Amino acid sequence: MDLLSLSTEQSPEFVALRRDIHRHPELGFEEHRTSALVAGKLRDWGYEVEQGLGGTGVVGRLRRGSGKRRLGLRADMDALPIQEANGLPHASCRAGLMHGCGHDGHTAMLLAAARLLAAADFDGTLNLIFQPAEESLGGALRMLEDGLFDKYPCDAIFAMHNMPGVAQGRLVLREGPMMASSDYVTITLHGRGGHGAMPQHAADPVVAAASIVMALQTIVARNVDPLQAAVVTVGALQAGQANNVIPQQAHMELSVRALDRGVRALLRERIHALVAAQAESLGVRADIDYRSGYTVLVNDAAQTALAREVALELFGADQVTLQGPQLTGSEDFAFMLERVPGSYLLIGNGQGDGDGDAAHACMVHNPGYDFNDANIPIGAAYWVKLAQRFLA
């Protein structure tokens, strides 16, 4: 029986497992039930298992033969603080929490691969990494700080994420920068409050905030190379409570993203300079809290070439995109790729083309979303093939 057929044969067990995880979602660093489930399965299949790495992370290691090569495969496990609204029979049983990004599916795919690999031939060391807290909490960094690659050295590392809007099961790869950095900025403008009828006696932080919002738009339009991608979004602006009172303060929250490390540094420099100048010109003071988030995700050329070869051999050219588009979303797997060469790829979750898969076509982080279970045997077969090729 070929690899994909073997994976499909065991699929019902892992569909049930995925739906069980889906019914019991856990937020970042709270994945105690999920971690215990993952660790128990890996032990049953003969893996050396460590729990608690990075808080609630799990690593399963399997060694075969005398080979010196070491491969890492990573899946994320955390859910989101969203109220599920898709009416599915396996919907979340925890109010206000759901697997709205498909991490339940990523975990199930890697567990399905783990079972097949436990009975497979390879020569070297396989490290299966089940990461907590991918959703803006930096679980990858916590695992690295806990010595992930010191305890479990890897010569290459790979990860996979589902992508709604792409045909179910289609693999999308990309060499080079693939996902954006994500930084967070809080700006507090300190003015001088007063009566709305006598603005000449006040220093209005609302006017300064409005001026800064508009000026920020010029950074991408006039400072960033038009051939580069960047985003500066003002997602929140709060000031005042009454129409006839000029407030003392205004608060702004920004999301800043780039697909190039140099552009990322430029955005930081220009935001600081522009905000300070605008505030001073209008007689208010600006405090800027600039917090670095996830770094740019960059796929290694050689490892992406290997990932492409495996995809083409297993599924054929019609089911593979060799150089997909860049994305302005962020992913903390980028921190692992800064330490170890590797590649991050996408698997299509469905397009909502009338086959009853509307939940599969919903964008991630949407209350109507659901992971497409048809991807479990495909993703598992891919991981097995990649592992056997790398550890040949």
C-alpha positions as MATLAB code, in Angstrom:
seq = 'MDLLSLSTEQSPEFVALRRDIHRHPELGFEEHRTSALVAGKLRDWGYEVEQGLGGTGVVGRLRRGSGKRRLGLRADMDALPIQEANGLPHASCRAGLMHGCGHDGHTAMLLAAARLLAAADFDGTLNLIFQPAEESLGGALRMLEDGLFDKYPCDAIFAMHNMPGVAQGRLVLREGPMMASSDYVTITLHGRGGHGAMPQHAADPVVAAASIVMALQTIVARNVDPLQAAVVTVGALQAGQANNVIPQQAHMELSVRALDRGVRALLRERIHALVAAQAESLGVRADIDYRSGYTVLVNDAAQTALAREVALELFGADQVTLQGPQLTGSEDFAFMLERVPGSYLLIGNGQGDGDGDAAHACMVHNPGYDFNDANIPIGAAYWVKLAQRFLA';
ca = [
       0.000    0.000    0.000;
       1.391    3.454   -0.908;
       2.043    6.124    1.701;
      -1.027    8.246    1.005;
      -3.266    5.163    1.112;
      -1.743    4.125    4.437;
      -2.341    7.582    5.815;
      -5.919    7.629    4.544;
      -6.598    4.207    6.066;
      -5.759    5.465    9.564;
      -7.429    8.847    9.002;
     -10.738    8.199   10.874;
      -8.875    7.759   14.154;
      -7.117   11.096   13.742;
     -10.215   12.909   12.521;
     -11.848   11.826   15.790;
      -8.785   12.977   17.718;
      -8.787   16.360   15.938;
     -12.458   16.891   16.737;
     -11.865   15.956   20.365;
      -9.141   18.622   20.585;
     -11.481   21.039   18.815;
     -14.217   20.461   21.393;
     -11.760   21.236   24.206;
      -9.804   24.341   23.110;
      -7.103   25.820   25.346;
      -5.419   29.213   25.126;
      -1.661   29.722   24.906;
       0.352   28.310   27.823;
      -2.851   26.645   29.090;
      -2.743   23.621   26.750;
      -2.528   21.101   29.610;
      -5.153   18.666   28.291;
      -3.838   18.850   24.730;
      -0.229   18.400   25.835;
      -1.123   15.372   27.934;
      -3.019   13.841   25.021;
      -0.087   14.410   22.633;
       2.492   13.092   25.101;
       0.443    9.969   25.842;
       0.091    9.094   22.161;
       3.801    9.606   21.476;
       4.808    7.410   24.415;
       2.432    4.688   23.243;
       4.216    4.668   19.883;
       7.703    4.439   21.360;
       8.917    8.041   21.357;
      11.094    9.555   24.065;
       8.866   12.374   25.361;
       9.499   15.589   27.271;
       6.592   17.687   28.537;
       6.666   21.234   29.881;
       9.218   22.692   27.456;
       8.253   26.316   26.984;
       5.514   25.940   29.581;
       3.154   23.434   27.971;
       5.164   22.309   24.948;
       5.888   18.679   24.094;
       8.799   17.135   22.186;
       8.845   13.545   20.996;
      12.151   12.083   19.817;
      12.629    8.898   17.802;
      16.035    7.542   16.773;
      16.744    4.930   14.141;
      19.991    3.451   12.872;
      23.348    5.199   13.128;
      22.611    8.257   10.984;
      23.795   11.633   12.285;
      21.148   13.811   10.621;
      18.478   15.381   12.828;
      15.102   16.640   11.617;
      12.523   18.787   13.391;
       8.814   18.924   12.497;
       6.656   21.427   14.368;
       2.916   21.836   15.011;
       1.163   24.455   17.168;
      -1.539   23.583   19.721;
      -3.231   26.733   21.102;
      -6.733   28.078   20.484;
      -8.223   31.594   20.360;
     -10.539   33.693   22.586;
     -13.403   33.599   20.047;
     -16.990   32.383   20.475;
     -17.540   29.651   17.870;
     -20.535   30.178   15.586;
     -20.568   27.466   12.903;
     -23.141   25.042   14.368;
     -20.919   21.996   13.862;
     -21.491   18.884   16.010;
     -17.879   19.012   17.214;
     -17.991   22.727   18.077;
     -16.201   23.999   21.164;
     -17.744   23.127   24.506;
     -15.925   26.021   26.187;
     -17.681   29.374   25.975;
     -15.615   32.095   24.349;
     -12.847   29.757   23.169;
     -12.382   27.991   19.837;
      -9.786   26.517   17.538;
     -10.239   29.327   15.031;
      -6.867   28.931   13.321;
      -6.634   25.178   12.768;
      -3.985   24.331   15.326;
      -6.115   21.331   16.286;
      -5.662   20.110   12.714;
      -1.938   20.824   12.660;
      -1.549   18.773   15.848;
      -3.629   15.924   14.410;
      -1.615   15.859   11.153;
       1.685   15.626   12.992;
       0.365   12.955   15.368;
      -0.901   10.938   12.400;
       2.561   11.221   10.847;
       4.147   10.260   14.187;
       2.261    6.989   14.229;
       3.290    6.104   10.686;
       6.905    7.114   11.330;
       7.039    4.935   14.440;
       6.726    1.929   12.099;
       8.785    3.382    9.241;
      12.409    3.006    8.203;
      14.776    5.970    8.427;
      18.334    6.607    9.590;
      18.843    9.433   12.066;
      16.917   11.395   14.686;
      13.365   12.702   14.365;
      12.225   15.487   16.703;
       8.487   16.202   16.738;
       7.807   19.596   18.328;
       4.331   20.440   19.597;
       4.461   24.140   20.407;
       2.227   26.136   22.755;
       1.090   29.733   22.445;
       1.673   30.627   18.804;
      -1.107   33.242   18.858;
       0.888   36.404   19.649;
       2.304   35.004   22.902;
       5.647   33.796   21.601;
       5.524   30.113   22.486;
       8.357   29.414   20.045;
      10.609   31.850   21.889;
       9.720   30.253   25.226;
      10.694   26.829   23.886;
      13.962   28.235   22.539;
      14.700   29.927   25.874;
      14.071   26.569   27.561;
      16.811   25.043   25.402;
      14.787   23.418   22.611;
      17.645   23.167   20.128;
      20.255   22.511   22.839;
      18.336   19.450   24.026;
      17.015   18.467   20.595;
      19.486   19.679   17.933;
      18.055   19.878   14.417;
      19.816   20.223   11.079;
      16.566   21.402    9.497;
      13.059   22.207   10.687;
       9.683   22.417    8.933;
       6.133   23.493    9.763;
       2.783   23.586    7.943;
      -0.305   25.823    8.280;
      -3.712   25.522    6.676;
      -4.889   28.289    4.332;
      -8.577   28.987    3.617;
      -9.232   30.252    0.107;
      -6.762   27.770   -1.402;
      -8.080   24.502   -2.866;
      -8.243   21.762   -0.238;
      -5.026   19.770   -0.054;
      -3.006   22.014   -2.354;
       0.501   22.675   -1.018;
       1.946   26.172   -1.315;
       5.686   26.702   -0.852;
       7.890   29.763   -1.044;
      11.626   30.393   -0.886;
      12.821   33.490    0.977;
      10.712   35.918    3.050;
       7.193   34.504    3.354;
       5.476   36.083    6.361;
       5.795   39.514    7.903;
       7.267   40.752   11.133;
       4.701   42.079   13.583;
       5.441   44.936   15.976;
       3.112   46.769   18.371;
       3.165   50.475   19.169;
       1.305   52.397   21.862;
       1.359   56.184   21.555;
       0.144   58.359   24.435;
      -0.311   62.041   23.647;
      -0.204   64.392   26.629;
      -1.945   67.706   26.020;
      -3.584   70.361   28.152;
      -7.295   69.927   28.682;
      -9.816   72.727   28.542;
     -13.236   73.950   27.515;
     -14.246   73.051   23.997;
     -15.432   76.614   23.436;
     -11.986   78.065   24.272;
      -9.439   75.888   22.444;
      -6.846   78.669   22.476;
      -6.227   77.923   26.153;
      -5.675   74.181   25.595;
      -3.244   71.894   23.781;
      -5.519   69.446   22.014;
      -4.256   65.829   21.863;
      -7.201   64.838   19.648;
      -6.067   67.152   16.851;
      -2.518   65.849   17.280;
      -3.772   62.253   17.087;
      -5.709   63.018   13.901;
      -2.647   64.635   12.358;
      -0.461   61.665   13.335;
      -2.937   59.141   11.886;
      -2.802   60.866    8.518;
       0.959   61.445    8.609;
       1.628   57.783    9.397;
       0.101   56.856    6.046;
       2.971   58.602    4.268;
       5.569   56.201    5.684;
       4.588   53.281    3.446;
       3.663   55.598    0.556;
       6.779   57.788    0.635;
       9.544   56.184    2.719;
       9.332   52.471    1.849;
      10.604   51.219   -1.513;
       7.501   50.641   -3.707;
       8.818   47.143   -4.479;
       8.780   46.242   -0.776;
       5.724   45.450    1.358;
       4.871   47.138    4.654;
       1.807   47.886    6.763;
       1.212   50.612    9.348;
      -2.296   50.281   10.784;
      -3.829   52.458   13.500;
      -6.191   49.957   15.074;
      -7.336   51.965   18.085;
      -7.676   55.646   19.018;
      -9.255   56.698   22.304;
      -9.684   60.219   23.643;
     -12.219   62.233   25.597;
     -15.765   61.624   26.825;
     -17.711   64.811   26.135;
     -18.227   67.016   23.096;
     -17.387   70.259   24.926;
     -14.268   69.097   26.766;
     -10.780   69.002   25.277;
      -9.163   65.977   26.991;
      -5.774   65.779   28.630;
      -4.679   62.661   26.746;
      -5.209   60.568   23.619;
      -4.100   56.952   23.168;
      -3.270   55.172   19.890;
      -2.461   51.532   19.141;
      -0.558   50.576   15.978;
       0.192   47.323   14.170;
       3.406   47.522   12.130;
       4.425   44.813    9.656;
       7.215   44.260    7.135;
       8.583   41.475    4.956;
      12.174   42.675    5.064;
      14.356   43.228    8.133;
      15.718   46.498    6.763;
      12.218   47.806    6.086;
      11.210   46.764    9.603;
      14.006   48.928   11.044;
      13.048   51.824    8.752;
       9.417   51.718    9.927;
      10.525   51.949   13.559;
      12.817   54.896   12.835;
      10.219   56.831   10.828;
       7.353   56.226   13.290;
       9.448   57.595   16.159;
      10.579   60.642   14.183;
       7.212   61.451   12.640;
       5.169   61.091   15.844;
       7.594   63.220   17.842;
       7.642   65.965   15.188;
       3.867   66.046   14.721;
       3.261   66.177   18.455;
       5.775   68.982   19.009;
       4.332   71.016   16.147;
       0.921   70.956   17.856;
       2.132   71.639   21.377;
       1.640   68.200   22.908;
       4.062   65.550   24.179;
       4.216   62.004   22.787;
       5.281   58.906   24.715;
       5.996   55.990   22.380;
       6.080   52.386   23.588;
       7.460   50.361   20.651;
       7.337   46.603   21.288;
       9.035   44.136   18.968;
       6.852   41.135   18.149;
       7.448   38.304   15.701;
      10.320   38.553   13.260;
      10.183   38.128    9.468;
       9.734   34.471    8.500;
      12.415   33.537    5.954;
      12.465   30.110    4.291;
      15.863   28.617    3.534;
      16.498   28.009   -0.179;
      17.960   24.517    0.103;
      15.337   23.217    2.536;
      12.517   24.747    0.492;
      13.901   22.992   -2.592;
      13.736   19.694   -0.689;
      10.192   20.464    0.490;
       9.156   21.162   -3.118;
      10.688   17.916   -4.384;
       8.784   15.886   -1.787;
       5.513   17.662   -2.581;
       5.888   17.096   -6.321;
       6.773   13.426   -5.917;
       3.889   12.727   -3.576;
       1.091   14.793   -5.143;
       2.187   15.952   -8.620;
       2.611   19.387  -10.142;
      -1.145   20.048  -10.379;
      -1.450   20.049   -6.575;
       1.620   22.156   -5.744;
       2.386   25.889   -5.945;
       6.171   26.154   -6.114;
       6.532   29.867   -5.244;
       3.455   31.226   -3.518;
       2.800   34.854   -2.537;
       4.158   36.622    0.501;
       1.731   37.127    3.393;
       1.441   40.033    5.827;
       0.302   37.744    8.638;
       2.912   36.730   11.203;
       4.104   33.427   12.654;
       6.486   32.754   15.539;
       7.967   29.736   13.750;
      10.108   32.541   12.279;
      12.191   32.508   15.481;
      12.989   28.815   14.996;
      14.000   29.523   11.396;
      16.472   32.145   12.650;
      18.265   29.351   14.570;
      17.882   26.416   12.167;
      17.443   26.370    8.366;
      14.062   25.133    7.261;
      10.813   25.946    5.523;
       7.209   26.814    6.333;
       4.504   25.736    3.894;
       0.747   26.057    3.511;
      -1.950   23.469    2.831;
      -5.204   24.633    1.256;
      -8.238   24.406    3.545;
     -10.888   24.844    0.815;
     -12.479   27.539   -1.331;
     -16.165   27.297   -0.403;
     -17.184   26.325   -3.922;
     -20.637   24.968   -3.120;
     -19.601   21.599   -1.686;
     -20.801   22.447    1.803;
     -17.354   23.519    2.990;
     -18.184   27.112    3.934;
     -16.535   26.652    7.328;
     -13.365   25.469    5.576;
     -13.264   28.563    3.372;
     -13.798   31.002    6.261;
     -10.690   33.020    6.973;
      -8.846   31.934   10.094;
      -9.697   33.809   13.325;
     -13.330   33.822   12.169;
     -16.125   32.379   14.411;
     -17.408   30.328   11.455;
     -14.074   28.652   10.630;
     -13.241   24.934   10.883;
     -10.185   22.903    9.891;
     -10.708   20.615    6.888;
     -10.324   17.010    8.085;
      -9.600   15.832    4.545;
      -6.162   17.406    5.012;
      -5.145   15.084    7.851;
      -4.031   12.137    5.657;
      -2.444   14.512    3.125;
      -0.465   16.427    5.725;
       0.556   13.234    7.528;
       1.723   11.555    4.324;
       3.725   14.654    3.449;
       5.493   14.721    6.823;
       6.343   11.012    6.568;
       7.733   11.370    3.049;
       9.769   14.429    4.012;
      11.183   12.718    7.101;
      12.159    9.597    5.192;
      13.805   11.681    2.465;
      15.742   13.877    4.908;
      16.762   10.947    7.107;
      17.526    8.532    4.267;
];
